[in-house]
Structure formats: structure tokens, C-alpha cells
Short mmCIF file of C-alpha atoms and ligand atoms in Angstrom, two decimals:
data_model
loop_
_atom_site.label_atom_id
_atom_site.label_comp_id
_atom_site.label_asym_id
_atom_site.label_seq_id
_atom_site.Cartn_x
_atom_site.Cartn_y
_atom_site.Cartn_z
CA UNK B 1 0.00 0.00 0.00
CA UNK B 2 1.55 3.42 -0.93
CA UNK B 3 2.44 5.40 2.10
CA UNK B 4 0.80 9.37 2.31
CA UNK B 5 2.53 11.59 4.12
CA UNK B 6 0.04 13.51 6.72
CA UNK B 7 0.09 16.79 5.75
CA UNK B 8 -0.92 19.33 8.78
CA UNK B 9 -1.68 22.81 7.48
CA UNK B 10 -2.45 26.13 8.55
CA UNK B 11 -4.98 28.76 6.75
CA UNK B 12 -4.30 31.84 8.41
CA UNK B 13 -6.93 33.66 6.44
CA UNK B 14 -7.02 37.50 6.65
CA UNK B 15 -4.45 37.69 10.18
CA UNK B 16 -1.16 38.10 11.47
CA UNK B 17 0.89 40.53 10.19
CA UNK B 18 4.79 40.58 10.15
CA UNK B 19 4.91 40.86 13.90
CA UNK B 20 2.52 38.12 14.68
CA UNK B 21 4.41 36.05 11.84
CA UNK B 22 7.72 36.63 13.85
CA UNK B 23 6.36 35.49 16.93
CA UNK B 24 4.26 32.43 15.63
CA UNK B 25 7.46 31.24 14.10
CA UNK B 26 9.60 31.84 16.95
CA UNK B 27 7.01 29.93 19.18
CA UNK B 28 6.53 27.39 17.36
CA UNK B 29 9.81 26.22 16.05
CA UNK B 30 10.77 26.50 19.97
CA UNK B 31 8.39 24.17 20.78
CA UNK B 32 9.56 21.61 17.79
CA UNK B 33 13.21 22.15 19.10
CA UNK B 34 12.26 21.93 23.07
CA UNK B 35 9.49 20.44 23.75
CA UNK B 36 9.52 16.35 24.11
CA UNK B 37 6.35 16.18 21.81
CA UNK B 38 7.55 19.17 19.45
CA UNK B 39 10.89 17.25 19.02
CA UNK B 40 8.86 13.73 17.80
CA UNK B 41 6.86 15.94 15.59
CA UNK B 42 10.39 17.38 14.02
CA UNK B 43 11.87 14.19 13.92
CA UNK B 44 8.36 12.88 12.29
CA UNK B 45 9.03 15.51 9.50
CA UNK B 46 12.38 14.51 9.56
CA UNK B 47 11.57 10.97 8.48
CA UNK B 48 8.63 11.94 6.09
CA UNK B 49 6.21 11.03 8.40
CA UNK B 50 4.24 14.02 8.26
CA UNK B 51 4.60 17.70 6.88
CA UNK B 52 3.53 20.76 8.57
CA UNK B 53 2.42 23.58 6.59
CA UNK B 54 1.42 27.53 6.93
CA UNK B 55 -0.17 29.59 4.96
CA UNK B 56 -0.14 33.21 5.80
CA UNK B 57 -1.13 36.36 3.84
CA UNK B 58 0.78 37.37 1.34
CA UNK B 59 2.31 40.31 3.06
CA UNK B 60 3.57 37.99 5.80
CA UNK B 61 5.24 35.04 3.80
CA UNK B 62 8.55 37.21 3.21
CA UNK B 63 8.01 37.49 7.10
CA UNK B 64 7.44 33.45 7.75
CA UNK B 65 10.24 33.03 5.44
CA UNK B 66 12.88 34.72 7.26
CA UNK B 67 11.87 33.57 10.33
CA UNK B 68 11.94 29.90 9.84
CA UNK B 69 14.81 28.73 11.41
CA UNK B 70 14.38 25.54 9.76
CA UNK B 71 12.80 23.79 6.65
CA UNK B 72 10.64 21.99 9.37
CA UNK B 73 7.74 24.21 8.66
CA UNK B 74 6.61 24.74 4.38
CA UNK B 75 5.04 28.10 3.88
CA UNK B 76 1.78 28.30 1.67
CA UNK B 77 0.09 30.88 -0.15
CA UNK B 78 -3.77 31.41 0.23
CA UNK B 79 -4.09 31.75 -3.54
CA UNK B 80 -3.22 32.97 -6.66
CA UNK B 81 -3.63 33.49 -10.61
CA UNK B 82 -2.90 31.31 -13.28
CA UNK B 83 -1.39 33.87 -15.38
CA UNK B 84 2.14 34.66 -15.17
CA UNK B 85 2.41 37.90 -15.40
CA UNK B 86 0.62 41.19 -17.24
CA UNK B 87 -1.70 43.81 -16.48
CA UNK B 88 -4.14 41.26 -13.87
CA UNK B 89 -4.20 44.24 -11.17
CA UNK B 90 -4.20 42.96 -7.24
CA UNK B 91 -3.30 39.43 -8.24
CA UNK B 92 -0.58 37.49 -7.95
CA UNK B 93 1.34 34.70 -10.09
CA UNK B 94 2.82 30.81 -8.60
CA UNK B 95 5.77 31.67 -9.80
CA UNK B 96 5.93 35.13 -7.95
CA UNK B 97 4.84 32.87 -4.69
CA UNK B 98 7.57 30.08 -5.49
CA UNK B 99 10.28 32.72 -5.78
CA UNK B 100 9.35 33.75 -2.37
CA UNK B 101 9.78 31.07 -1.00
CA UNK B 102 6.25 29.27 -1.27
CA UNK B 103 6.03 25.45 -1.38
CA UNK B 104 2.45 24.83 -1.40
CA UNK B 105 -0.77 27.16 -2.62
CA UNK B 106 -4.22 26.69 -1.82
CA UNK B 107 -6.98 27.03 -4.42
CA UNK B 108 -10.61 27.39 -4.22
CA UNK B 109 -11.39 27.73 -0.81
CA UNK B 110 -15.23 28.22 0.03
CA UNK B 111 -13.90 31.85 0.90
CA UNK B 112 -12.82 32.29 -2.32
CA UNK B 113 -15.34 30.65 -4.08
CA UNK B 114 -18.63 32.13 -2.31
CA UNK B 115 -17.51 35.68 -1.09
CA UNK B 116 -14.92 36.28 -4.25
CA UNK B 117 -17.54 34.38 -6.97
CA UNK B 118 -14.68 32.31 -7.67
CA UNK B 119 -15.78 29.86 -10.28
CA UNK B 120 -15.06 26.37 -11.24
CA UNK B 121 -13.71 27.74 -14.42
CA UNK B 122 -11.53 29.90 -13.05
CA UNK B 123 -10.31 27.04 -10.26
CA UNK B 124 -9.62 24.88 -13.13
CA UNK B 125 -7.02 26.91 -14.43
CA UNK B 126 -5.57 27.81 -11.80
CA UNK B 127 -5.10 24.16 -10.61
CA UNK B 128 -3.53 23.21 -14.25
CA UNK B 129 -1.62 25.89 -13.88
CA UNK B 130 -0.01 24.99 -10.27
CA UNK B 131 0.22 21.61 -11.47
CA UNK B 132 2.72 22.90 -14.18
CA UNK B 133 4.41 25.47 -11.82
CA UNK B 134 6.73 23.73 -8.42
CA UNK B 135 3.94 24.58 -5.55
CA UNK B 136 1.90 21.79 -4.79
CA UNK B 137 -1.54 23.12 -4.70
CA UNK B 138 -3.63 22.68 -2.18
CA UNK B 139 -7.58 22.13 -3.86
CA UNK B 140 -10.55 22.89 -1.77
CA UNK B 141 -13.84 21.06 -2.62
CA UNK B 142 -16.87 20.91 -0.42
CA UNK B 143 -20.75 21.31 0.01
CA UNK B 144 -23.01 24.44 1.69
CA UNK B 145 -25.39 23.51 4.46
CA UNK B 146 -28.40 23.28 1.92
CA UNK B 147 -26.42 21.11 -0.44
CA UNK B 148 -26.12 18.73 2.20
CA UNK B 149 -29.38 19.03 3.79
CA UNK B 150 -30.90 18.28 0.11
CA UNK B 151 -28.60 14.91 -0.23
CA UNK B 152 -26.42 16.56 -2.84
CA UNK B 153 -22.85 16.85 -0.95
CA UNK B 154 -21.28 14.14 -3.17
CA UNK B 155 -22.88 15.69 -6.45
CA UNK B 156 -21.22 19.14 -5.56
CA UNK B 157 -17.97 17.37 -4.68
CA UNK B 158 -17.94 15.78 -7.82
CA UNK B 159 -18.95 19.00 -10.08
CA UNK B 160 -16.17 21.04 -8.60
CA UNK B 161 -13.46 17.57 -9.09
CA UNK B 162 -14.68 16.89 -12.11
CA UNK B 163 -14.05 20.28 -13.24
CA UNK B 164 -11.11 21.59 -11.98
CA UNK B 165 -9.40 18.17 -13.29
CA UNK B 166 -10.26 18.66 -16.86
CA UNK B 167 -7.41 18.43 -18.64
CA UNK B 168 -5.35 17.77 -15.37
CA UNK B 169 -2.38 15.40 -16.27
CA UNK B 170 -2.46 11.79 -14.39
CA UNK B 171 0.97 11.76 -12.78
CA UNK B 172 1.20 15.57 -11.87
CA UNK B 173 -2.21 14.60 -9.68
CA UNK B 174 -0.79 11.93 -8.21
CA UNK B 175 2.69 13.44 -7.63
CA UNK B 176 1.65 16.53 -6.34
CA UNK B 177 -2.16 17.67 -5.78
CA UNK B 178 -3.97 17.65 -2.69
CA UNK B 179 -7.59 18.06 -2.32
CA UNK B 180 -9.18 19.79 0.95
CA UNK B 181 -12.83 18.37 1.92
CA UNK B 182 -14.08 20.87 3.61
CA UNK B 183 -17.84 21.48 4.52
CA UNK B 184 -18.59 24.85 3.94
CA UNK B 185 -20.93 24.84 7.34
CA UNK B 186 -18.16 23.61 9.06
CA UNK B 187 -15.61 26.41 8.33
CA UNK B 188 -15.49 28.53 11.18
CA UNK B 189 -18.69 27.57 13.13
CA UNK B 190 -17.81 25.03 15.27
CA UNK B 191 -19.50 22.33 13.74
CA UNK B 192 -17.48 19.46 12.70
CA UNK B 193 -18.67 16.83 9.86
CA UNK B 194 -18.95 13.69 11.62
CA UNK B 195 -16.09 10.98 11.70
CA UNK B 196 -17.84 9.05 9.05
CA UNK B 197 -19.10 11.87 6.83
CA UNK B 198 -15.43 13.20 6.62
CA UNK B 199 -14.13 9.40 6.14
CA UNK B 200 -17.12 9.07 3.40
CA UNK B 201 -16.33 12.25 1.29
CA UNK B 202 -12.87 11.59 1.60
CA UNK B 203 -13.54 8.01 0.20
CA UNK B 204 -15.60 9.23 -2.47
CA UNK B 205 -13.09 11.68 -3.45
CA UNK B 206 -10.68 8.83 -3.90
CA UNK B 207 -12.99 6.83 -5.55
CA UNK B 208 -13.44 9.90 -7.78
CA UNK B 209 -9.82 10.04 -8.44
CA UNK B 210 -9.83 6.67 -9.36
CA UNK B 211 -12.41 6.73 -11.82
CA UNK B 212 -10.74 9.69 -13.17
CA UNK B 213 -6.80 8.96 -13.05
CA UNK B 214 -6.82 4.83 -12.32
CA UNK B 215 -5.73 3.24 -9.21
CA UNK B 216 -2.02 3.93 -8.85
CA UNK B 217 -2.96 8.03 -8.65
CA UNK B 218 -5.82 7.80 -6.41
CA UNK B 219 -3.98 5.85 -3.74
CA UNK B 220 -0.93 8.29 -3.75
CA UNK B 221 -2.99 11.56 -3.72
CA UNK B 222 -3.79 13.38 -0.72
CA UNK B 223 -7.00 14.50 0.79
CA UNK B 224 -7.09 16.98 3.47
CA UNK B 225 -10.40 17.27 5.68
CA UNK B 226 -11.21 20.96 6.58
CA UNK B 227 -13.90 22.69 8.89
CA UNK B 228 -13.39 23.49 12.64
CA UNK B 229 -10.21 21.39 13.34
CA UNK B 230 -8.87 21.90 16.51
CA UNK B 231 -6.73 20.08 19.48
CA UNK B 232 -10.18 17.93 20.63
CA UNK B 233 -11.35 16.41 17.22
CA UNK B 234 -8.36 16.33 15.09
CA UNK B 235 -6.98 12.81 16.57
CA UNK B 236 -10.55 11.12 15.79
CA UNK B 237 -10.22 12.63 12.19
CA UNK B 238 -6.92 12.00 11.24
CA UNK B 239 -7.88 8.14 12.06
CA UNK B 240 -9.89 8.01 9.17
CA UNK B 241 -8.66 5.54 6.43
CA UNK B 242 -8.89 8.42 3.70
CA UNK B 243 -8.07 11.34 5.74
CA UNK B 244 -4.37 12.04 4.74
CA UNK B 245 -4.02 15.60 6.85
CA UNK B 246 -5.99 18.71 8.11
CA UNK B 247 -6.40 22.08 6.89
CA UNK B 248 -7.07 24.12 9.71
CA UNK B 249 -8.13 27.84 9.97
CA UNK B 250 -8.48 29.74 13.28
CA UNK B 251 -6.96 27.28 15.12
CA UNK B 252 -4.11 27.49 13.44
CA UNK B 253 -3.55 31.34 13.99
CA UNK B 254 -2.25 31.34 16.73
CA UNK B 255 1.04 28.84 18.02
CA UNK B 256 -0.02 27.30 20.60
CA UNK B 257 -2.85 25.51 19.20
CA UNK B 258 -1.44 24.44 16.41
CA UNK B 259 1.11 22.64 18.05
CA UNK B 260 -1.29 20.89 20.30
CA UNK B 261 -2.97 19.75 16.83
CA UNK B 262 0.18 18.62 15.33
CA UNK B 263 0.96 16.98 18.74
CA UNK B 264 -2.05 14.97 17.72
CA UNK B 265 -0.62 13.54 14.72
CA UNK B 266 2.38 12.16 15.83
C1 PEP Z 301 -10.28 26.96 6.65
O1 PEP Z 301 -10.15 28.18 6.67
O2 PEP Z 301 -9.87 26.29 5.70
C2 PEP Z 301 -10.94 26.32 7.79
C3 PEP Z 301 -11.14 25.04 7.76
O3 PEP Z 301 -11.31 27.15 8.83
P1 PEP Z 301 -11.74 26.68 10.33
O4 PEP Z 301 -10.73 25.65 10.77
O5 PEP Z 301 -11.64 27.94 11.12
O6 PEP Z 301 -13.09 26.12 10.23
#
């Protein structure tokens, strides 16, 4: 069976500035240095056991960057366009992101898609473009309350897949996408999808892959749940059989609790 390696990642959304950045970085990589469970989750990433991941505005990655005092933490963007350069005012290219030091971007997060109007045409380029670039993108998928309530999570889920893969080459999904599953009533409400309903969408989403890119792909790509993470669920979640990771968002602003997440996964 192919091994995934957990990815733990942070959406910082629209906070922490430079000075916040500083001091998130210098807390937390003291706490991977010092502390006995920080030190198994650095040795963890050490051994490609699991990655750990932040994604802070754009204003703040030249910030994160300078303060990492190792490679133990991969910075993120929170998006970007699929162009690479040209007169696309207030947007940014991968490329700009990479050369600043950006490993990973996240695309088409229910922020982006229902209070920007993103659309799935849009997402799909800009996931075949990050799939040609060197970030690994991070693809957010995932249902509104009335979706759900109506039975039609795993329709939506498979509109916005089906979509943004068009065109999507096999072994750059496999290689390097990961999806995010998150609920859209889950993000930032408390409410957590249940153990199975995140196990279930995550399955389908696999199965999805599958059907799309064959076997070999869907058991090497990673899928992220998303939607009110924190330090009490995240254990239960991660031991899902399709869960690969977490994409957390306001409890990942601040240090302290995303450490005791990551302390979770180790
Ligand atoms: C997110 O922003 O991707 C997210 C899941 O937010 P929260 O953890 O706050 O629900």
C-alpha cells in the first residue's frame, strides 16, 4: 500500500501581520526544538512522516520566510492566478509565490469561491496551472449547508473535481495535488462533519480520483479534511482511512494551538 505523508496545514486567512508572523514562528519552532512532543513531531518531519504547513497572507510570507529557522515548517500561499504575469491588477502569479519562497498554494477555498464568486472555471485553471508550476496546490472542494441538507454533498464534490481536473495530467495529480474536503458549514462555526461523513467524502473523493486517473494516482494523492479542526477532534479525524491531513483555519492562527494539533498527529 503506498504510504501518504500527513500533511498538517495552517490557513491563516485574513491575520497576522509581520509581527505576529515573527512570533508564531519563533514559538513554534521553539516548541519543535524543546518540547519532548515538538521534538517527535520534528523528527516525524524529519523521516517523512508528516509535513507541517502555513499559509499566511501574502504580506507575511517574506516574514514566515525569514523567520523559519528551519525547513521543518513549508510556507503556503492562500491563492493565486494562473497567469504569469501582465496587467491582472491585485493578483498574484505561482511563480511570484515560489520565488518567495512558497512550497504549497491553496486554491478554491469556500472563501474564495462564495464571497470572491470564484468559479469552477476559473479554479480549473488555476489548478492546471499549479500543477505545471513547483507549488503543490492545495484544492478545496466541499458542500453548503443546503447542499447537504438536500442529499447533494457528493454531487457538488464531484462538479467542482470533475471540473477543476479537466485536462489535469495523471501523474502531476498523483505526484503533487492535494484536495481539501471541507464542509462549507463547518468552516469557522464550530460544527465538525462527523467521523464518518469526513471518512465518506474523503472516500468518495478517492474513488473519484480513481475513476478519473486509475488506481495507482488515487492511492498516492492526498486528501485533506477541513472545517473546525482543533486540538479535541483532530486525533478522531486523522484516524480516518482516507483522511491524509488537516487544513485548519483559526486554530491554526495562533502557536499554541497548532502545536497541540500537530501533537495529535504524531
Ligand atoms: C479553513 O479556513 O480552511 C478552515 C477550515 O477554517 P476553520 O478551521 O476555522 O473552520
Amino acid at each position: 500500500m503506498t504510504k501518504r505523508t500527513k500533511l498538517i496545514a495552517g490557513n491563516w486567512k485574513m491575520n497576522n501581520g509581520s509581527a505576529e508572523t515573527r512570533e508564531f514562528f519563533s514559538k513554534l519552532e521553539t516548541w519543535l526544538a524543546s518540547d519532548e512532543i515538538g521534538k517527535k513531531a520534528a523528527e516525524a518531519v524529519r523521516s517523512g512522516d508528516i509535513e507541517i504547513a502555513v499559509a499566511p497572507v501574502f504580506t507575511s510570507i517574506h516574514a514566515a520566510v525569514a523567520a523559519r529557522q528551519s525547513e521543518l515548517v513549508g510556507i503556503s500561499a492562500q491563492n493565486a492566478y494562473f497567469e504569469p504575469n501582465g496587467a491582472f491588477t491585485g493578483e498574484i502569479a505561482l511563480q511570484m509565490l515560489e520565488e518567495a519562497g512558497c512550497k504549497y498554494v491553496i486554491l478554491g477555498h469556500s472563501e474564495r469561491r462564495h464571497v470572491f464568486g470564484e468559479s469552477d472555471d476559473l479554479l480549473q485553471k488555476k489548478l492546471a496551472a499549479a500543477l505545471s508550476s513547483n507549488l503543490l496546490p492545495i484544492f478545496c472542494v466541499g458542500e453548503l449547508l443546503s447542499d447537504r441538507e438536500s442529499g447533494r454533498t457528493n454531487d457538488v464534490i464531484k462538479t467542482q473535481l470533475s471540473c477543476a481536473w479537466q485536462n489535469a495530467d495523471s501523474e502531476a495529480v498523483g505526484e503533487r495535488a492535494v484536495i481539501a474536503y471541507e464542509p462549507v458549514w463547518a468552516i469557522g462555526t464550530g460544527k465538525t462533519a462527523s467521523l464518518g461523513d469526513a471518512q465518506n467524502a474523503c472516500a468518495f473523493i478517492r474513488e473519484l480520483t480513481a475513476e478519473c486517473f486509475g488506481i495507482k494516482t488515487a492511492e498516492k494523492i492526498r486528501i485533506l479534511y477541513g472545517g473546525s479542526v482543533k486540538a479535541e477532534n483532530s486525533a478522531g479525524i486523522l484516524a480516518q482511512k482516507d483522511v491524509d491531513g488537516l487544513l485548519i483555519g483559526g486554530a491554526s492562527v495562533e502557536a499554541e494551538s497548532f502545536a497541540r494539533i500537530i501533537a495529535t498527529a504524531v
